[in-house]
Amino acid sequence: MSKPVIATASLAGCFGCHMSVLDIDERILKLIELVDFNKSPINDIKTFTRPCDVGLIEGGCCNTENVEVLRSFRKNCKILVAVGECAVMGGLPAMRNGIPIKECLEEAYLHSVTVAPEDRLIPNDEDLPVILDRVYPLHEVVKIDHFLPGCPPSADIIWEALTALLEGRPLNISYDMLKYD
Amino acid sequence: MAEIRFTIDDKPCTAKAGQTIWEAARDNGVYIPVLCHYDGLKPVGACRICTVRVNGRLMAACTQPIGKDMIIENTAPDLEDMRRALIEMLFVEGNHMCPTCEKSGNCELQALAYRYGILAPRFPYLWPRREIEAAGPHLLLDHNRCIQCLRCVRAVKTKDDKLIFALLHRSGKVRIGLDPELGPRLTEETAQKAMDICPVGAILKKEVGFAVPIGKRKFDAAPIGSETAEKA
Ligand code: SF4
Ligand code: SF4
Ligand code: FES
């Protein structure tokens, strides 16, 4: 029987959750024995080459490209896991939610003290993904099967979730694993 | 004084007359979660987290006096799910970014969410636009995190009993306001008291932040409510 396949992506996140996946220390050797990785920034596979069992997604959706990637994960992965605060509730990028998008762009590209006067320009190239009105948590865009909060989630909760999902048993999240920070 | 007998989740208990259901339960080692209530303050029944079923009817345990032969349900699945829903609602109706919050680890709302094992809310986030107020030299008011529990209104007053905090506006626009004269004149001690009484990170004392390391914070080791059960 072939090994279960995992895919991962970082949307509007900081890569901290991916770091936390690597933080499982020597258990990573066991993980590599247990699973194959498909599309993921860890191995730099850019497009899905086969259907996957588990998709781990870090970060929420802040632009149209995030939405596309998320939808392709939903299509290609049997189980989709929202990993980390940004995926679960938008996280720090969502601090712009509630502020009109025009105000955000003007602040970032026109009025910010770090913008040189000659560089004052709001990016508007057709190759750039369009920014969304606000940052959305994953489950407000597609169906999500499991949530792992934390900023980042601890290596232990990630390990528990992965082993549980691979063994097909329910997640057993203990009190000290569940943190929102 | 005659003892009052009652049961809570089939456990036989006794109470003193004049106690609320919450106080009586606590003295019998039974934890009923509270959020707006704070021991020693006059209960107001604002948050409804403490809802129990008494002889078939829902009541707020923090305001309801204990009565003879009451049959109280506290951990029935529908009650626990309603409490979960209330906690989730509080999360989506404000802006709670726990990773950036100084109260994280010491926050009662977060601690309740941990206790109930909430991984994500069932309701959509509302993202209200709320302000942060630098209210005088010692105090920071972050309205994003206020859950309108009225603890600050009830607990923090001047020596001659004048209100310092008050509730402004109505319904969805409701927010806590600081007296424009008394607020900025708050002493450091009063600011600390206000921060300590606030269950969430809405009232913060300026200058010292994140003083307690992760691992040593109030709710790092054991769920909120563990002490009540231990004392019994
Ligand atoms: S007040 Fe509590 S729940 Fe809200 S952000 Fe701070 S720690 Fe999190
Ligand atoms: S500021 Fe804090 S204590 Fe006051 S009502 Fe809001 S949450 Fe409660
Ligand atoms: S604790 Fe009883 S209503 Fe809030």
Coordinates of C-alpha atoms and ligand atoms in Angstrom, one line a residue:
Chain A
M1 CA 0.0 0.0 0.0
S2 CA 1.3 3.4 -0.8
K3 CA 2.0 5.9 1.9
P4 CA -0.5 8.6 2.8
V5 CA 0.2 11.9 1.1
I6 CA 0.5 15.4 2.8
A7 CA 0.4 18.8 1.1
T8 CA 0.9 22.1 2.8
A9 CA 0.6 25.8 1.9
S10 CA 1.2 29.2 3.5
L11 CA -1.4 31.8 2.5
A12 CA -1.6 35.1 4.4
G13 CA 0.7 33.8 7.2
C14 CA 4.3 34.3 8.3
F15 CA 5.6 30.7 7.8
G16 CA 5.7 30.3 11.6
C17 CA 3.3 27.4 11.4
H18 CA 5.5 25.7 8.9
M19 CA 8.4 26.3 11.2
S20 CA 6.4 24.6 14.0
V21 CA 5.9 21.6 11.7
L22 CA 9.6 21.3 11.5
D23 CA 9.8 21.8 15.3
I24 CA 8.6 18.2 15.8
D25 CA 12.3 17.5 16.0
E26 CA 13.5 13.9 15.5
R27 CA 9.9 12.9 15.0
I28 CA 10.3 14.3 11.5
L29 CA 12.3 11.2 10.6
K30 CA 9.4 9.1 11.6
L31 CA 7.0 11.4 9.7
I32 CA 9.1 11.0 6.5
E33 CA 8.8 7.2 6.9
L34 CA 5.1 7.4 7.4
V35 CA 4.1 9.8 4.6
D36 CA 5.0 11.3 1.3
F37 CA 4.8 15.1 0.7
N38 CA 3.2 16.5 -2.4
K39 CA 2.6 20.3 -3.1
S40 CA 4.4 22.1 -0.3
P41 CA 6.9 25.0 0.2
I42 CA 9.0 22.5 2.2
N43 CA 9.9 20.5 -1.0
D44 CA 9.0 23.3 -3.5
I45 CA 6.5 21.1 -5.4
K46 CA 4.4 23.9 -6.9
T47 CA 1.4 22.0 -8.3
F48 CA -0.5 19.0 -7.2
T49 CA 0.7 15.8 -9.0
R50 CA -1.7 13.4 -7.2
P51 CA -4.6 13.4 -4.8
C52 CA -3.6 14.0 -1.2
D53 CA -4.9 12.6 2.1
V54 CA -4.2 15.6 4.3
G55 CA -3.7 19.3 3.5
L56 CA -2.3 21.6 6.1
I57 CA -2.9 25.3 5.5
E58 CA -1.3 28.1 7.3
G59 CA -2.6 31.7 7.0
G60 CA -6.0 33.1 6.0
C61 CA -7.2 34.5 2.7
C62 CA -6.2 38.1 2.0
N63 CA -6.2 38.1 -1.8
T64 CA -7.6 36.2 -4.8
E65 CA -4.5 34.0 -5.2
N66 CA -5.0 32.7 -1.6
V67 CA -8.6 31.8 -2.5
E68 CA -7.5 29.9 -5.6
V69 CA -4.8 28.0 -3.7
L70 CA -7.3 27.2 -0.9
R71 CA -9.9 25.9 -3.4
S72 CA -7.3 23.7 -5.1
F73 CA -6.4 22.3 -1.8
R74 CA -10.1 21.6 -1.0
K75 CA -10.3 19.8 -4.4
N76 CA -7.2 17.8 -4.0
C77 CA -7.1 16.9 -0.3
K78 CA -9.4 14.5 1.5
I79 CA -8.9 16.2 4.9
L80 CA -8.2 19.9 5.2
V81 CA -6.7 21.3 8.4
A82 CA -6.6 25.0 9.3
V83 CA -3.2 25.4 11.1
G84 CA -2.6 28.4 13.3
E85 CA -4.5 31.6 14.3
C86 CA -4.3 33.2 10.9
A87 CA -6.0 30.2 9.3
V88 CA -8.5 29.9 12.1
M89 CA -9.5 33.6 12.6
G90 CA -7.4 35.7 10.2
G91 CA -4.7 36.5 12.8
L92 CA -2.5 39.6 12.6
P93 CA -3.2 40.2 8.9
A94 CA -6.9 40.5 9.9
M95 CA -6.0 43.6 12.0
R96 CA -6.9 45.5 8.8
N97 CA -10.5 44.1 8.9
G98 CA -13.0 46.8 9.8
I99 CA -10.8 49.4 8.2
P100 CA -11.9 50.3 4.6
I101 CA -9.5 48.9 2.0
K102 CA -8.9 52.3 0.5
E103 CA -7.7 53.6 3.8
C104 CA -5.3 50.6 4.2
L105 CA -3.8 51.0 0.8
E106 CA -3.3 54.7 1.2
E107 CA -1.7 54.2 4.5
A108 CA 0.7 51.5 3.3
Y109 CA 1.6 53.0 -0.1
L110 CA 1.0 56.8 0.1
H111 CA 1.2 58.1 3.6
S112 CA 3.5 55.8 5.5
V113 CA 6.6 57.5 6.7
T114 CA 8.8 54.8 5.1
V115 CA 7.5 55.5 1.6
A116 CA 9.8 57.9 -0.3
P117 CA 7.8 60.7 -1.9
E118 CA 8.8 59.6 -5.5
D119 CA 7.5 56.1 -4.8
R120 CA 4.0 57.0 -3.8
L121 CA 1.9 54.7 -5.9
I122 CA -0.7 52.1 -5.1
P123 CA 0.3 48.9 -6.9
N124 CA -2.2 48.1 -9.6
D125 CA -0.6 45.6 -12.0
E126 CA -2.9 43.0 -13.7
D127 CA -0.4 40.3 -12.7
L128 CA -0.9 41.0 -9.0
P129 CA -3.6 39.1 -7.2
V130 CA -6.4 41.4 -6.1
I131 CA -6.5 42.2 -2.4
L132 CA -9.8 41.2 -0.7
D133 CA -12.1 43.6 1.2
R134 CA -10.9 41.9 4.3
V135 CA -8.9 38.9 5.5
Y136 CA -11.0 35.7 5.8
P137 CA -10.4 32.7 8.0
L138 CA -10.3 29.5 5.9
H139 CA -13.6 28.1 7.0
E140 CA -15.4 31.2 5.8
V141 CA -14.2 30.3 2.2
V142 CA -14.2 26.4 2.0
K143 CA -15.2 23.6 4.3
I144 CA -12.4 22.9 6.9
D145 CA -12.3 19.5 8.7
H146 CA -10.0 20.3 11.6
F147 CA -8.7 23.4 13.4
L148 CA -5.3 23.7 15.2
P149 CA -5.2 27.1 16.9
G150 CA -2.0 28.6 18.2
C151 CA 0.5 31.3 17.1
P152 CA 2.1 29.0 16.1
P153 CA 0.4 25.8 17.2
S154 CA 2.9 23.8 19.2
A155 CA 4.8 21.0 17.6
D156 CA 3.0 18.6 19.9
I157 CA -0.5 19.6 18.8
I158 CA 0.6 19.3 15.1
W159 CA 2.1 15.9 15.8
E160 CA -1.0 14.7 17.6
A161 CA -3.2 15.9 14.8
L162 CA -1.1 14.3 12.1
T163 CA -0.7 10.9 13.8
A164 CA -4.4 10.9 14.7
L165 CA -5.5 11.7 11.1
L166 CA -3.0 9.1 9.6
E167 CA -4.3 6.4 12.1
G168 CA -7.9 7.4 11.4
R169 CA -8.6 8.1 15.1
P170 CA -10.2 11.1 16.7
L171 CA -7.9 14.0 17.8
N172 CA -6.9 13.9 21.4
I173 CA -6.0 17.5 22.3
S174 CA -4.9 18.0 25.9
Y175 CA -5.2 21.2 27.9
D176 CA -1.6 22.2 27.5
M177 CA -1.7 21.7 23.7
L178 CA -4.6 24.1 23.2
K179 CA -3.3 27.7 23.1
Y180 CA -4.4 30.7 21.1
D181 CA -1.0 32.4 21.4
Chain B
M1 CA -30.4 29.1 60.6
A2 CA -31.9 26.1 58.8
E3 CA -29.8 24.6 56.1
I4 CA -31.1 24.6 52.6
R5 CA -30.9 21.3 50.8
F6 CA -30.6 21.1 47.1
T7 CA -29.0 18.9 44.4
I8 CA -26.8 19.9 41.5
D9 CA -26.3 17.3 38.8
D10 CA -27.7 14.7 41.4
K11 CA -25.1 15.6 44.0
P12 CA -26.8 16.4 47.3
C13 CA -25.7 19.8 48.6
T14 CA -26.4 22.2 51.4
A15 CA -26.5 26.0 51.4
K16 CA -27.0 29.0 53.7
A17 CA -30.0 31.2 53.2
G18 CA -29.2 34.3 51.2
Q19 CA -26.6 32.6 49.0
T20 CA -26.9 32.7 45.3
I21 CA -26.9 29.4 43.3
W22 CA -23.3 30.1 42.2
E23 CA -22.1 30.7 45.8
A24 CA -23.8 27.7 47.1
A25 CA -22.4 25.5 44.3
R26 CA -18.9 26.8 44.9
D27 CA -19.1 26.0 48.6
N28 CA -20.0 22.5 47.6
G29 CA -17.1 22.2 45.3
V30 CA -19.1 22.5 42.1
Y31 CA -17.8 24.9 39.5
I32 CA -20.3 27.0 37.5
P33 CA -18.5 29.1 35.0
V34 CA -18.9 32.9 35.4
L35 CA -17.6 35.8 33.3
C36 CA -19.4 39.0 34.3
H37 CA -19.6 37.9 37.9
Y38 CA -16.8 38.6 40.3
D39 CA -16.8 37.3 43.9
G40 CA -17.7 40.2 46.1
L41 CA -19.3 42.5 43.5
K42 CA -23.1 42.9 43.2
P43 CA -24.1 40.4 40.5
V44 CA -25.7 41.8 37.4
G45 CA -26.4 38.8 35.2
A46 CA -24.9 40.4 32.1
C47 CA -23.3 37.5 30.3
R48 CA -25.4 34.4 31.0
I49 CA -22.4 32.0 31.0
C50 CA -23.6 30.8 34.4
T51 CA -27.0 29.6 33.1
V52 CA -28.2 26.5 34.9
R53 CA -31.5 24.7 34.8
V54 CA -33.5 24.8 38.0
N55 CA -36.5 22.6 38.2
G56 CA -36.7 22.7 34.4
R57 CA -36.2 26.4 34.0
L58 CA -33.1 28.3 32.8
M59 CA -31.7 30.8 35.4
A60 CA -28.5 32.8 35.9
A61 CA -26.7 31.1 38.8
C62 CA -24.9 34.3 39.7
T63 CA -28.1 36.3 40.4
Q64 CA -30.6 33.6 41.4
P65 CA -30.9 33.0 45.2
I66 CA -30.7 29.3 46.2
G67 CA -34.0 27.8 47.3
K68 CA -35.1 24.8 49.2
D69 CA -35.1 21.5 47.3
M70 CA -34.0 23.0 44.0
I71 CA -33.0 20.4 41.5
I72 CA -30.2 22.0 39.5
E73 CA -28.6 20.9 36.3
N74 CA -25.2 22.4 35.6
T75 CA -23.4 20.1 33.1
A76 CA -26.2 18.9 30.9
P77 CA -24.9 18.7 27.3
D78 CA -27.4 21.4 26.0
L79 CA -26.4 23.8 28.8
E80 CA -22.7 23.3 28.1
D81 CA -23.3 23.8 24.4
M82 CA -25.1 27.0 25.0
R83 CA -22.2 28.3 27.1
R84 CA -19.8 27.3 24.4
A85 CA -22.0 29.3 21.9
L86 CA -22.0 32.3 24.2
I87 CA -18.2 32.2 24.4
E88 CA -17.9 31.8 20.7
M89 CA -20.3 34.8 20.2
L90 CA -18.1 37.0 22.5
F91 CA -15.1 36.0 20.3
V92 CA -16.7 36.9 17.0
E93 CA -18.5 40.1 18.1
G94 CA -15.2 41.8 19.2
N95 CA -11.7 41.6 17.8
H96 CA -9.7 39.1 19.8
M97 CA -6.2 38.6 18.5
C98 CA -4.9 36.6 21.4
P99 CA -1.3 36.4 20.1
T100 CA -1.0 40.2 20.4
C101 CA -2.9 40.5 23.7
E102 CA -1.2 41.3 26.9
K103 CA -3.9 39.5 28.9
S104 CA -3.3 36.2 27.0
G105 CA -2.8 33.4 29.5
N106 CA -4.5 35.5 32.2
C107 CA -7.7 36.1 30.4
E108 CA -10.9 34.6 31.7
L109 CA -12.7 34.6 28.3
Q110 CA -9.7 32.8 26.7
A111 CA -9.5 30.4 29.7
L112 CA -13.2 29.5 29.3
A113 CA -12.6 28.8 25.6
Y114 CA -9.7 26.5 26.6
R115 CA -11.8 24.8 29.2
Y116 CA -14.5 24.1 26.6
G117 CA -11.9 23.0 24.0
I118 CA -13.1 25.6 21.5
L119 CA -11.0 25.3 18.3
A120 CA -13.0 27.6 16.1
P121 CA -16.2 29.6 16.5
R122 CA -19.4 28.4 14.7
F123 CA -20.4 32.0 13.9
P124 CA -18.9 34.3 11.3
Y125 CA -16.5 37.0 12.6
L126 CA -18.1 40.5 12.6
W127 CA -14.9 42.6 12.7
P128 CA -16.4 45.7 14.3
R129 CA -14.3 48.8 14.0
R130 CA -13.5 49.8 17.5
E131 CA -11.0 52.2 19.0
I132 CA -8.1 52.0 21.4
E133 CA -8.1 54.8 23.9
A134 CA -5.0 56.0 25.7
A135 CA -7.0 57.2 28.7
G136 CA -4.6 59.2 30.8
P137 CA -1.1 58.4 32.0
H138 CA -1.7 55.0 33.5
L139 CA -4.5 53.4 31.5
L140 CA -5.2 51.9 28.1
L141 CA -8.7 51.0 27.0
D142 CA -8.9 48.6 24.1
H143 CA -12.5 48.5 23.1
N144 CA -11.8 45.6 20.7
R145 CA -11.7 43.2 23.6
C146 CA -14.4 44.6 25.9
I147 CA -17.2 42.1 26.6
Q148 CA -19.4 44.6 28.5
C149 CA -19.3 42.6 31.7
L150 CA -19.6 45.8 33.8
R151 CA -17.1 44.6 36.3
C152 CA -15.1 47.9 36.0
V153 CA -18.3 49.9 36.4
R154 CA -19.1 48.1 39.6
A155 CA -15.7 47.8 41.1
V156 CA -13.7 50.9 40.3
K157 CA -15.1 54.0 42.0
T158 CA -13.8 57.0 43.8
K159 CA -13.5 57.2 47.6
D160 CA -16.8 59.0 47.7
D161 CA -18.4 56.3 45.5
K162 CA -18.5 58.2 42.2
L163 CA -18.5 56.1 39.1
I164 CA -15.3 56.2 37.0
F165 CA -16.3 53.7 34.3
A166 CA -19.8 53.8 32.7
L167 CA -21.7 52.1 30.0
L168 CA -22.4 54.4 27.0
H169 CA -24.9 54.0 24.1
R170 CA -27.2 51.2 23.4
S171 CA -27.4 47.7 21.9
G172 CA -24.7 47.0 19.2
K173 CA -23.1 50.4 19.8
V174 CA -22.7 49.9 23.5
R175 CA -19.2 50.7 24.9
I176 CA -17.4 51.4 28.1
G177 CA -16.5 55.0 28.7
L178 CA -14.2 56.6 31.2
D179 CA -15.3 59.7 33.1
P180 CA -13.5 62.6 31.2
E181 CA -12.4 64.2 34.5
L182 CA -11.8 61.3 36.8
G183 CA -10.4 59.0 34.2
P184 CA -7.2 60.7 33.4
R185 CA -6.6 61.4 37.1
L186 CA -6.6 57.7 38.0
T187 CA -3.7 56.7 40.3
E188 CA -1.4 53.9 39.3
E189 CA -3.0 51.6 42.0
T190 CA -6.5 52.2 40.7
A191 CA -5.4 51.5 37.2
Q192 CA -3.9 48.3 38.4
K193 CA -7.1 47.4 40.2
A194 CA -9.1 48.1 37.1
M195 CA -6.8 45.9 35.0
D196 CA -7.1 43.1 37.5
I197 CA -10.8 43.2 37.7
C198 CA -11.3 43.2 33.9
P199 CA -11.7 39.6 32.8
V200 CA -10.2 40.3 29.4
G201 CA -7.5 42.6 27.9
A202 CA -9.8 45.6 27.6
I203 CA -8.3 47.5 30.5
L204 CA -4.5 47.6 30.6
K205 CA -2.1 49.4 32.8
K206 CA 0.5 51.2 30.8
E207 CA 4.3 50.9 31.0
V208 CA 4.7 47.4 32.3
G209 CA 3.6 44.7 29.8
F210 CA 3.9 40.9 29.4
A211 CA 5.6 40.8 32.8
V212 CA 4.7 37.1 33.5
P213 CA 6.4 34.6 31.2
I214 CA 4.5 32.0 29.3
G215 CA 4.2 28.9 31.4
K216 CA 3.7 30.9 34.6
R217 CA 0.5 32.7 33.7
K218 CA -2.8 32.2 35.5
F219 CA -4.3 29.6 33.2
D220 CA -1.2 28.0 31.7
A221 CA -1.3 24.9 33.9
A222 CA -4.9 24.1 34.7
P223 CA -8.3 25.0 33.4
I224 CA -10.3 27.9 34.9
G225 CA -12.5 26.5 37.7
S226 CA -10.0 23.8 38.8
E227 CA -9.6 25.5 42.2
T228 CA -13.3 25.2 43.0
A229 CA -13.3 21.4 42.5
E230 CA -10.0 21.0 44.4
K231 CA -11.3 22.8 47.5
A232 CA -14.2 20.5 47.9
Ligands
SF4_1 S1 -9.0 39.6 25.8 FE1 -8.6 37.4 26.0 S2 -9.7 36.5 24.4 FE2 -9.4 38.6 23.8 S3 -7.5 38.8 22.7 FE3 -7.0 39.1 24.8 S4 -6.4 37.0 25.6 FE4 -7.6 36.8 23.7
SF4_2 S1 -13.6 47.1 30.2 FE1 -13.3 45.0 31.0 S2 -14.3 45.1 33.0 FE2 -15.1 46.8 31.9 S3 -16.9 46.0 30.9 FE3 -15.3 45.8 29.4 S4 -14.6 43.7 29.8 FE4 -15.7 44.3 31.6
FES3 S1 -21.8 35.2 35.3 FE1 -23.9 35.0 35.6 S2 -24.7 36.2 34.0 FE2 -22.5 36.5 33.8

